[in-house]
mmCIF file of C-alpha atoms in Angstrom:
data_model
loop_
_atom_site.group_PDB
_atom_site.id
_atom_site.type_symbol
_atom_site.label_atom_id
_atom_site.label_comp_id
_atom_site.label_asym_id
_atom_site.label_seq_id
_atom_site.Cartn_x
_atom_site.Cartn_y
_atom_site.Cartn_z
ATOM 1 C CA MET U 1 -19.402 38.424 -54.691
ATOM 2 C CA ASN U 2 -21.324 40.156 -56.999
ATOM 3 C CA LYS U 3 -20.834 40.872 -61.150
ATOM 4 C CA ILE U 4 -19.637 44.483 -60.385
ATOM 5 C CA GLN U 5 -17.379 43.329 -57.483
ATOM 6 C CA MET U 6 -16.120 40.390 -60.059
ATOM 7 C CA ALA U 7 -15.477 43.042 -62.789
ATOM 8 C CA LEU U 8 -13.327 45.268 -60.385
ATOM 9 C CA TYR U 9 -11.497 42.459 -58.840
ATOM 10 C CA ALA U 10 -10.585 41.299 -62.340
ATOM 11 C CA ILE U 11 -9.350 44.684 -63.519
ATOM 12 C CA LEU U 12 -7.343 45.041 -60.157
ATOM 13 C CA GLN U 13 -5.646 41.520 -60.938
ATOM 14 C CA VAL U 14 -4.787 42.482 -64.663
ATOM 15 C CA SER U 15 -3.484 45.982 -63.316
ATOM 16 C CA PHE U 16 -1.598 44.259 -60.774
ATOM 17 C CA PHE U 17 0.060 41.528 -63.105
ATOM 18 C CA SER U 18 0.756 44.392 -65.718
ATOM 19 C CA THR U 19 2.413 46.381 -62.839
ATOM 20 C CA PHE U 20 4.295 43.491 -61.515
ATOM 21 C CA THR U 21 6.045 41.984 -64.969
ATOM 22 C CA SER U 22 6.528 45.778 -65.864
ATOM 23 C CA CYS U 23 8.739 46.080 -62.927
ATOM 24 C CA ASN U 24 10.135 42.244 -63.081
ATOM 25 C CA GLY U 25 10.981 42.802 -66.540
ATOM 26 C CA GLN U 26 13.177 46.188 -65.884
ATOM 27 C CA ASN U 27 14.770 44.156 -62.851
ATOM 28 C CA ASN U 28 15.526 41.453 -65.629
ATOM 29 C CA SER U 29 16.692 43.912 -67.899
ATOM 30 C CA LYS U 30 18.854 45.633 -65.068
ATOM 31 C CA LYS U 31 20.617 42.445 -64.045
ATOM 32 C CA GLN U 32 21.277 41.307 -67.643
ATOM 33 C CA LYS U 33 23.011 44.816 -67.946
ATOM 34 C CA GLU U 34 24.965 44.060 -64.689
ATOM 35 C CA LYS U 35 26.060 40.962 -66.196
ATOM 36 C CA THR U 36 27.555 42.602 -69.275
ATOM 37 C CA ILE U 37 31.164 41.734 -69.323
ATOM 38 C CA GLU U 38 33.713 44.606 -69.805
ATOM 39 C CA VAL U 39 37.026 43.250 -69.415
ATOM 40 C CA GLY U 40 38.855 42.443 -72.733
ATOM 41 C CA VAL U 41 39.579 43.384 -76.093
ATOM 42 C CA THR U 42 36.975 42.997 -79.217
ATOM 43 C CA VAL U 43 38.445 41.024 -81.963
ATOM 44 C CA PRO U 44 37.334 39.799 -85.110
ATOM 45 C CA SER U 45 37.990 35.725 -84.636
ATOM 46 C CA LEU U 46 38.824 33.456 -81.947
ATOM 47 C CA ASP U 47 42.373 31.612 -81.947
ATOM 48 C CA LYS U 48 43.026 28.592 -84.039
ATOM 49 C CA THR U 49 43.592 26.433 -81.026
ATOM 50 C CA ILE U 50 40.523 25.820 -78.825
ATOM 51 C CA TRP U 51 41.121 23.419 -75.874
ATOM 52 C CA ALA U 52 38.320 24.100 -73.906
ATOM 53 C CA ILE U 53 34.684 25.237 -74.409
ATOM 54 C CA TYR U 54 32.018 26.521 -71.845
ATOM 55 C CA GLN U 55 28.666 28.224 -71.873
ATOM 56 C CA ASP U 56 27.543 29.826 -68.683
ATOM 57 C CA LYS U 57 24.239 30.592 -67.062
ATOM 58 C CA SER U 58 24.171 33.967 -68.710
ATOM 59 C CA THR U 59 24.509 32.255 -72.352
ATOM 60 C CA ASN U 60 28.073 33.863 -72.735
ATOM 61 C CA TYR U 61 30.267 31.560 -74.525
ATOM 62 C CA TRP U 62 33.811 30.866 -73.163
ATOM 63 C CA PHE U 63 36.575 29.590 -75.713
ATOM 64 C CA GLY U 64 40.155 28.599 -74.103
ATOM 65 C CA SER U 65 42.946 28.650 -76.154
ATOM 66 C CA LYS U 66 46.477 26.814 -75.591
ATOM 67 C CA ASN U 67 48.357 29.945 -75.124
ATOM 68 C CA ASN U 68 46.338 33.050 -76.118
ATOM 69 C CA GLY U 69 44.142 33.413 -73.475
ATOM 70 C CA VAL U 70 40.068 33.578 -73.236
ATOM 71 C CA PHE U 71 38.143 34.136 -76.011
ATOM 72 C CA LEU U 72 34.525 35.278 -74.697
ATOM 73 C CA TYR U 73 31.473 35.680 -77.236
ATOM 74 C CA ASP U 74 28.226 37.155 -76.019
ATOM 75 C CA GLY U 75 26.246 36.516 -79.221
ATOM 76 C CA GLN U 76 27.329 39.890 -80.661
ATOM 77 C CA GLN U 77 31.118 40.282 -80.356
ATOM 78 C CA ILE U 78 33.944 38.262 -79.625
ATOM 79 C CA LYS U 79 36.402 39.448 -76.706
ATOM 80 C CA GLN U 80 39.953 38.389 -75.988
ATOM 81 C CA ILE U 81 41.078 38.222 -72.233
ATOM 82 C CA THR U 82 44.461 37.897 -71.230
ATOM 83 C CA VAL U 83 46.843 38.275 -68.413
ATOM 84 C CA LYS U 84 46.728 42.026 -69.096
ATOM 85 C CA ASP U 85 43.155 41.611 -67.984
ATOM 86 C CA GLY U 86 44.039 39.856 -64.676
ATOM 87 C CA LEU U 87 44.346 35.927 -65.993
ATOM 88 C CA VAL U 88 46.826 34.235 -64.132
ATOM 89 C CA SER U 89 48.393 32.487 -67.312
ATOM 90 C CA ASP U 90 47.034 32.751 -70.948
ATOM 91 C CA GLU U 91 47.406 28.758 -71.307
ATOM 92 C CA ILE U 92 43.626 27.878 -70.903
ATOM 93 C CA ARG U 93 42.597 24.334 -69.944
ATOM 94 C CA GLY U 94 39.223 24.659 -68.652
ATOM 95 C CA PHE U 95 36.109 26.334 -66.847
ATOM 96 C CA GLN U 96 33.879 25.626 -64.162
ATOM 97 C CA GLU U 97 30.901 27.874 -63.040
ATOM 98 C CA ASP U 98 29.740 27.751 -59.207
ATOM 99 C CA SER U 99 26.068 28.542 -57.764
ATOM 100 C CA GLU U 100 26.658 31.931 -57.892
ATOM 101 C CA GLY U 101 27.533 32.457 -61.409
ATOM 102 C CA ASN U 102 31.268 32.782 -60.618
ATOM 103 C CA ILE U 103 33.627 31.624 -63.556
ATOM 104 C CA PHE U 104 36.764 29.467 -62.543
ATOM 105 C CA ILE U 105 39.219 29.536 -65.398
ATOM 106 C CA GLU U 106 42.128 26.772 -65.347
ATOM 107 C CA THR U 107 45.155 27.357 -66.412
ATOM 108 C CA GLU U 108 48.501 25.770 -66.707
ATOM 109 C CA ARG U 109 49.877 28.169 -63.879
ATOM 110 C CA GLY U 110 46.819 28.163 -61.724
ATOM 111 C CA VAL U 111 42.674 29.118 -61.340
ATOM 112 C CA SER U 112 41.378 32.756 -61.938
ATOM 113 C CA LYS U 113 37.932 33.065 -60.423
ATOM 114 C CA PHE U 114 36.067 35.812 -62.179
ATOM 115 C CA ASP U 115 32.863 37.737 -60.450
ATOM 116 C CA GLY U 116 31.757 39.430 -63.521
ATOM 117 C CA ARG U 117 34.048 42.010 -63.307
ATOM 118 C CA THR U 118 37.494 41.365 -62.025
ATOM 119 C CA PHE U 119 39.776 38.194 -61.668
ATOM 120 C CA LYS U 120 41.336 36.895 -58.788
ATOM 121 C CA THR U 121 43.868 34.021 -58.661
ATOM 122 C CA LEU U 122 42.823 31.455 -56.070
ATOM 123 C CA GLN U 123 45.417 30.594 -53.449
ATOM 124 C CA ILE U 124 47.135 27.089 -52.723
ATOM 125 C CA ALA U 125 46.980 26.261 -49.314
ATOM 126 C CA ASN U 126 50.200 24.129 -49.644
ATOM 127 C CA PRO U 127 51.982 24.792 -52.843
ATOM 128 C CA GLU U 128 55.081 22.803 -51.779
ATOM 129 C CA SER U 129 53.707 19.860 -49.743
ATOM 130 C CA PRO U 130 50.949 17.795 -51.398
ATOM 131 C CA THR U 131 48.859 16.063 -48.403
ATOM 132 C CA ASN U 132 47.254 12.821 -48.456
ATOM 133 C CA ASP U 133 43.929 14.667 -46.688
ATOM 134 C CA TRP U 134 41.627 13.559 -49.503
ATOM 135 C CA VAL U 135 37.960 14.886 -48.909
ATOM 136 C CA LEU U 136 34.729 14.786 -51.259
ATOM 137 C CA GLU U 137 32.351 17.484 -50.496
ATOM 138 C CA GLN U 138 29.576 17.982 -52.828
ATOM 139 C CA ASP U 139 30.325 21.453 -53.583
ATOM 140 C CA ASP U 140 33.994 21.198 -54.149
ATOM 141 C CA MET U 141 35.630 21.814 -57.323
ATOM 142 C CA TRP U 142 38.518 19.876 -58.834
ATOM 143 C CA PHE U 143 41.374 21.347 -61.096
ATOM 144 C CA ARG U 144 44.260 19.856 -62.741
ATOM 145 C CA MET U 145 46.448 23.054 -63.158
ATOM 146 C CA GLY U 146 49.212 21.680 -65.369
ATOM 147 C CA PHE U 147 50.147 18.128 -66.523
ATOM 148 C CA ASN U 148 53.367 17.189 -64.189
ATOM 149 C CA ASN U 149 51.571 17.392 -60.913
ATOM 150 C CA ASN U 150 51.196 14.171 -58.898
ATOM 151 C CA GLY U 151 47.852 14.709 -57.929
ATOM 152 C CA PRO U 152 44.991 17.030 -58.574
ATOM 153 C CA TYR U 153 43.689 20.262 -56.634
ATOM 154 C CA ARG U 154 40.591 20.540 -54.576
ATOM 155 C CA TYR U 155 38.719 23.878 -54.111
ATOM 156 C CA ASP U 156 36.897 24.353 -50.958
ATOM 157 C CA GLY U 157 35.565 27.898 -51.527
ATOM 158 C CA LYS U 158 38.675 29.438 -50.121
ATOM 159 C CA TYR U 159 41.654 27.672 -50.603
ATOM 160 C CA LEU U 160 42.952 24.934 -53.185
ATOM 161 C CA HIS U 161 44.516 21.897 -51.528
ATOM 162 C CA PHE U 162 47.105 19.959 -53.550
ATOM 163 C CA LEU U 163 46.342 16.432 -52.926
ATOM 164 C CA LYS U 164 48.820 13.477 -53.705
ATOM 165 C CA PHE U 165 47.785 10.460 -55.789
ATOM 166 C CA PRO U 166 48.897 7.106 -53.268
ATOM 167 C CA LYS U 167 50.832 4.771 -55.224
ATOM 168 C CA SER U 168 49.291 2.974 -58.010
ATOM 169 C CA PRO U 169 49.755 -0.920 -58.277
ATOM 170 C CA GLN U 170 51.142 -0.373 -61.606
ATOM 171 C CA GLU U 171 53.979 1.826 -60.737
ATOM 172 C CA ASP U 172 56.602 -0.538 -59.990
ATOM 173 C CA GLU U 173 56.047 -2.147 -63.291
ATOM 174 C CA PHE U 174 56.065 1.085 -65.278
ATOM 175 C CA LYS U 175 59.351 2.212 -63.785
ATOM 176 C CA SER U 176 60.859 -1.188 -64.474
ATOM 177 C CA LYS U 177 59.743 -0.705 -68.100
ATOM 178 C CA ASN U 178 60.360 2.964 -68.772
ATOM 179 C CA LYS U 179 63.323 3.624 -66.814
ATOM 180 C CA ASN U 180 64.542 6.846 -68.847
ATOM 181 C CA ALA U 181 60.906 8.100 -69.002
ATOM 182 C CA ASN U 182 61.402 12.147 -69.024
ATOM 183 C CA PHE U 183 57.756 12.856 -67.777
ATOM 184 C CA ARG U 184 55.646 12.070 -64.865
ATOM 185 C CA HIS U 185 53.482 8.928 -64.914
ATOM 186 C CA TYR U 186 50.867 10.438 -62.438
ATOM 187 C CA GLY U 187 50.552 13.357 -64.728
ATOM 188 C CA LEU U 188 46.910 14.342 -65.230
ATOM 189 C CA TYR U 189 45.036 14.128 -68.690
ATOM 190 C CA THR U 190 41.571 14.850 -67.395
ATOM 191 C CA ILE U 191 39.420 14.774 -64.268
ATOM 192 C CA TYR U 192 35.547 13.880 -64.373
ATOM 193 C CA LYS U 193 32.855 13.954 -61.871
ATOM 194 C CA ASP U 194 30.121 10.996 -62.428
ATOM 195 C CA HIS U 195 26.424 11.198 -61.957
ATOM 196 C CA LYS U 196 26.954 10.311 -58.127
ATOM 197 C CA GLY U 197 29.435 13.061 -57.599
ATOM 198 C CA ILE U 198 32.501 10.597 -57.528
ATOM 199 C CA MET U 199 35.509 11.669 -58.910
ATOM 200 C CA TRP U 200 37.962 10.481 -61.431
ATOM 201 C CA PHE U 201 41.332 11.030 -62.643
ATOM 202 C CA GLY U 202 42.867 9.995 -65.913
ATOM 203 C CA THR U 203 46.519 9.781 -65.866
ATOM 204 C CA ALA U 204 49.477 9.640 -68.431
ATOM 205 C CA SER U 205 50.742 6.225 -67.846
ATOM 206 C CA LEU U 206 49.162 4.599 -65.039
ATOM 207 C CA GLY U 207 45.270 4.261 -65.828
ATOM 208 C CA VAL U 208 42.427 5.554 -64.345
ATOM 209 C CA CYS U 209 42.320 6.681 -60.560
ATOM 210 C CA ARG U 210 38.858 6.894 -58.895
ATOM 211 C CA TYR U 211 37.705 8.540 -55.562
ATOM 212 C CA ASP U 212 34.361 7.652 -54.055
ATOM 213 C CA GLY U 213 34.884 9.741 -50.766
ATOM 214 C CA LYS U 214 36.430 6.777 -48.934
ATOM 215 C CA THR U 215 38.609 4.732 -51.170
ATOM 216 C CA ILE U 216 41.022 5.534 -53.737
ATOM 217 C CA SER U 217 41.255 2.891 -56.521
ATOM 218 C CA TRP U 218 43.243 2.388 -59.560
ATOM 219 C CA HIS U 219 42.363 0.594 -63.004
ATOM 220 C CA TYR U 220 44.871 -0.319 -65.717
ATOM 221 C CA GLU U 221 44.571 -1.877 -68.784
ATOM 222 C CA GLU U 222 46.852 -2.371 -71.818
ATOM 223 C CA GLN U 223 44.018 -1.953 -74.460
ATOM 224 C CA LEU U 224 43.003 1.438 -72.793
ATOM 225 C CA GLN U 225 46.422 2.848 -73.141
ATOM 226 C CA THR U 226 48.044 1.687 -76.106
ATOM 227 C CA THR U 227 46.776 2.865 -79.857
ATOM 228 C CA PRO U 228 46.980 0.035 -82.918
ATOM 229 C CA GLU U 229 49.969 1.900 -83.938
ATOM 230 C CA GLY U 230 51.802 1.073 -80.650
ATOM 231 C CA GLY U 231 51.525 4.396 -79.064
ATOM 232 C CA ASP U 232 50.865 5.253 -75.527
ATOM 233 C CA PHE U 233 47.818 7.423 -75.248
ATOM 234 C CA GLY U 234 47.186 7.794 -71.871
ATOM 235 C CA THR U 235 43.697 8.162 -70.281
ATOM 236 C CA ARG U 236 42.292 11.638 -71.969
ATOM 237 C CA ALA U 237 38.530 10.547 -71.512
ATOM 238 C CA ILE U 238 36.214 9.117 -69.036
ATOM 239 C CA PHE U 239 32.426 9.324 -69.665
ATOM 240 C CA GLU U 240 29.367 7.784 -67.674
ATOM 241 C CA ASP U 241 26.212 7.251 -70.283
ATOM 242 C CA LYS U 242 22.742 7.155 -69.712
ATOM 243 C CA GLU U 243 22.748 3.804 -68.268
ATOM 244 C CA GLY U 244 25.336 4.363 -65.950
ATOM 245 C CA LYS U 245 28.128 2.495 -67.741
ATOM 246 C CA PHE U 246 31.615 3.907 -68.243
ATOM 247 C CA TRP U 247 33.366 4.726 -71.557
ATOM 248 C CA ILE U 248 37.294 5.058 -70.961
ATOM 249 C CA ASN U 249 39.545 6.215 -73.989
ATOM 250 C CA ASN U 250 38.200 3.979 -76.805
ATOM 251 C CA THR U 251 34.907 2.254 -77.674
ATOM 252 C CA ARG U 252 36.191 -1.513 -77.205
ATOM 253 C CA PHE U 253 34.500 -2.098 -74.074
ATOM 254 C CA ARG U 254 32.056 -0.152 -71.684
ATOM 255 C CA TYR U 255 32.358 -0.741 -68.142
ATOM 256 C CA ASN U 256 30.088 -1.338 -64.886
ATOM 257 C CA ILE U 257 31.680 -0.439 -61.628
ATOM 258 C CA LYS U 258 30.696 -1.867 -58.691
ATOM 259 C CA PRO U 259 30.332 -0.363 -55.240
ATOM 260 C CA ASN U 260 32.990 -1.151 -52.338
ATOM 261 C CA SER U 261 36.293 -0.982 -54.628
ATOM 262 C CA THR U 262 39.524 -1.397 -52.732
ATOM 263 C CA ILE U 263 42.882 -0.127 -53.967
ATOM 264 C CA ASN U 264 41.716 -2.017 -57.334
ATOM 265 C CA LEU U 265 38.901 -1.057 -59.013
ATOM 266 C CA ASP U 266 35.884 -3.777 -58.790
ATOM 267 C CA TYR U 267 33.862 -3.729 -62.068
ATOM 268 C CA SER U 268 32.758 -5.983 -64.974
ATOM 269 C CA LYS U 269 32.744 -4.969 -68.338
ATOM 270 C CA GLU U 270 30.700 -5.611 -71.792
ATOM 271 C CA ASN U 271 31.630 -5.158 -75.575
ATOM 272 C CA GLY U 272 31.372 -1.864 -76.824
ATOM 273 C CA ILE U 273 31.401 -0.785 -80.330
ATOM 274 C CA GLY U 274 33.698 -0.834 -83.498
ATOM 275 C CA TYR U 275 33.409 -0.237 -87.175
ATOM 276 C CA ILE U 276 35.184 -2.015 -90.141
ATOM 277 C CA ASN U 277 38.219 0.109 -91.403
ATOM 278 C CA GLU U 278 39.586 0.129 -94.908
ATOM 279 C CA ASN U 279 41.845 -2.764 -94.318
ATOM 280 C CA ASN U 280 38.359 -4.698 -93.249
ATOM 281 C CA GLU U 281 39.794 -4.860 -89.931
ATOM 282 C CA MET U 282 37.707 -3.976 -86.857
ATOM 283 C CA GLU U 283 38.493 -0.684 -85.174
ATOM 284 C CA PHE U 284 37.574 0.961 -81.970
ATOM 285 C CA PRO U 285 38.247 5.028 -82.029
ATOM 286 C CA PHE U 286 40.402 6.367 -79.473
ATOM 287 C CA PHE U 287 38.895 9.523 -78.512
ATOM 288 C CA HIS U 288 40.168 12.673 -76.514
ATOM 289 C CA SER U 289 36.516 14.097 -75.282
ATOM 290 C CA MET U 290 32.790 12.512 -75.128
ATOM 291 C CA THR U 291 29.618 13.817 -74.480
ATOM 292 C CA GLU U 292 25.979 12.620 -74.960
ATOM 293 C CA ASP U 293 23.065 14.827 -76.882
ATOM 294 C CA ASN U 294 19.623 15.390 -75.768
ATOM 295 C CA GLU U 295 18.482 12.371 -77.499
ATOM 296 C CA GLY U 296 20.860 10.082 -75.684
ATOM 297 C CA ASN U 297 23.385 9.403 -78.619
ATOM 298 C CA LEU U 298 27.188 9.489 -77.386
ATOM 299 C CA TRP U 299 29.737 11.616 -79.417
ATOM 300 C CA MET U 300 33.271 11.096 -79.624
ATOM 301 C CA VAL U 301 36.100 13.231 -81.276
ATOM 302 C CA THR U 302 39.321 11.708 -82.323
ATOM 303 C CA TYR U 303 42.481 13.923 -82.770
ATOM 304 C CA ASP U 304 42.821 13.279 -86.618
ATOM 305 C CA ASN U 305 39.989 11.077 -87.715
ATOM 306 C CA GLY U 306 36.786 13.331 -87.344
ATOM 307 C CA VAL U 307 33.912 12.749 -84.714
ATOM 308 C CA TRP U 308 32.227 9.768 -84.062
ATOM 309 C CA LYS U 309 28.482 9.105 -83.020
ATOM 310 C CA TYR U 310 27.071 5.873 -81.424
ATOM 311 C CA ASN U 311 23.172 5.886 -81.798
ATOM 312 C CA GLY U 312 23.001 2.197 -79.635
ATOM 313 C CA LYS U 313 23.338 0.339 -82.829
ATOM 314 C CA GLU U 314 26.255 1.465 -84.785
ATOM 315 C CA LEU U 315 28.932 4.029 -85.045
ATOM 316 C CA ILE U 316 28.390 6.910 -87.636
ATOM 317 C CA HIS U 317 31.243 9.046 -88.820
ATOM 318 C CA TYR U 318 31.625 12.613 -89.507
ATOM 319 C CA PRO U 319 35.055 13.898 -91.153
ATOM 320 C CA ILE U 320 35.667 17.358 -90.184
ATOM 321 C CA LYS U 321 38.163 19.364 -92.512
ATOM 322 C CA ASP U 322 38.989 23.198 -92.964
ATOM 323 C CA GLY U 323 38.876 23.167 -96.601
ATOM 324 C CA GLU U 324 41.078 20.278 -97.814
ATOM 325 C CA THR U 325 42.943 20.032 -94.475
ATOM 326 C CA ASP U 326 41.795 17.309 -91.790
ATOM 327 C CA VAL U 327 40.894 19.307 -88.599
ATOM 328 C CA LEU U 328 42.783 17.821 -85.308
ATOM 329 C CA LEU U 329 40.055 17.968 -82.941
ATOM 330 C CA PHE U 330 40.283 18.162 -78.924
ATOM 331 C CA THR U 331 36.934 18.620 -77.358
ATOM 332 C CA ILE U 332 33.317 18.863 -77.909
ATOM 333 C CA PHE U 333 30.781 20.406 -75.519
ATOM 334 C CA LYS U 334 27.077 20.487 -75.554
ATOM 335 C CA ASP U 335 25.638 23.797 -74.693
ATOM 336 C CA ASN U 336 22.348 24.802 -72.628
ATOM 337 C CA LYS U 337 20.163 24.226 -75.865
ATOM 338 C CA GLY U 338 21.759 20.762 -76.394
ATOM 339 C CA VAL U 339 23.964 22.237 -79.398
ATOM 340 C CA LEU U 340 27.377 20.491 -79.978
ATOM 341 C CA TRP U 341 30.571 22.575 -80.600
ATOM 342 C CA LEU U 342 33.900 21.358 -81.279
ATOM 343 C CA GLY U 343 37.321 22.816 -80.303
ATOM 344 C CA SER U 344 40.222 21.914 -82.527
ATOM 345 C CA HIS U 345 44.053 21.975 -82.346
ATOM 346 C CA ASN U 346 44.223 23.748 -85.918
ATOM 347 C CA ALA U 347 41.181 25.201 -87.558
ATOM 348 C CA GLY U 348 39.345 26.987 -84.377
ATOM 349 C CA VAL U 349 35.553 26.115 -83.331
ATOM 350 C CA TYR U 350 33.006 24.081 -85.329
ATOM 351 C CA LYS U 351 28.981 23.924 -84.344
ATOM 352 C CA PHE U 352 26.584 21.213 -85.280
ATOM 353 C CA ASN U 353 23.493 22.158 -87.426
ATOM 354 C CA GLY U 354 21.580 18.706 -87.277
ATOM 355 C CA TYR U 355 23.737 17.315 -90.167
ATOM 356 C CA SER U 356 27.203 18.340 -90.099
ATOM 357 C CA PHE U 357 29.632 20.450 -88.343
ATOM 358 C CA ASP U 358 30.043 24.038 -89.742
ATOM 359 C CA LYS U 359 32.909 26.167 -88.834
ATOM 360 C CA MET U 360 32.257 29.445 -86.646
ATOM 361 C CA PHE U 361 33.471 32.810 -86.559
#
């Protein structure tokens, strides 16, 4: 190839690249426009009670309120979405997203699937008769759909399947000690999928249930359930750290789960981390929710004692206040850029600025 041919070839390359990127940019712009969510009513702020936070692949933020629907923030405005727009219920408990970008909104009364334009309520294959046909597929989604059910709901892409928990080894002892209990001891507080795709379920009074696709195993410890004040905490949070160890409810221990568990979970445990309280006693925070930041630090939210960060050496406390009022926290969420967000019971949403948490909106 001579110099003139090389020059012409370079010009053609630049021309083609410019045309391609221009067209591609137009296509991306068109796709972005198509993803604009039109449902809902524009509002000035979020609800004060935010129990769930999620950021989708299109960078929209979804905030789920206790009983006033969804609040959607696209970076410019906030929209409130309720049953008037097609939600099955305004009591929002969680969000998930599938590979096609559909958003699944979990509520107390069902699950709504949002395709970017409309809502569809997922149908339950066996609403009145839970089965024991447990299956674990890679793309399945799992939902609670209320607190008082005796098991989870598995979504196979077409239907929700209501699954019944097998009997816990702790059930008979619980019933003998709590003959007048007016709630379901198998009630679900949380569902967690670990790094291997194994499912974990935190119950109200019977500890942890784990399903690996073959075996359903149980684990119960008094220290996991009972707070220093004597209250029954239930199993509200389960989290696997970067080393593959598990934290359950509080920081007293972390757990190494062994393979091939039977009805009783096979594990070993090691000491966790605590702090010295104002009475000069060692205390281990009970947390509602946990996440891991991009640097590998663990972050835990307590209901009424702020946020705790574990950097591998010590616990660092971040009190959260709304003026002079202690904020009652419910959840912590890491967004697509690694930024931490807090959902609260009485003060809306907070965002971490690198040093402290700022109230948003």
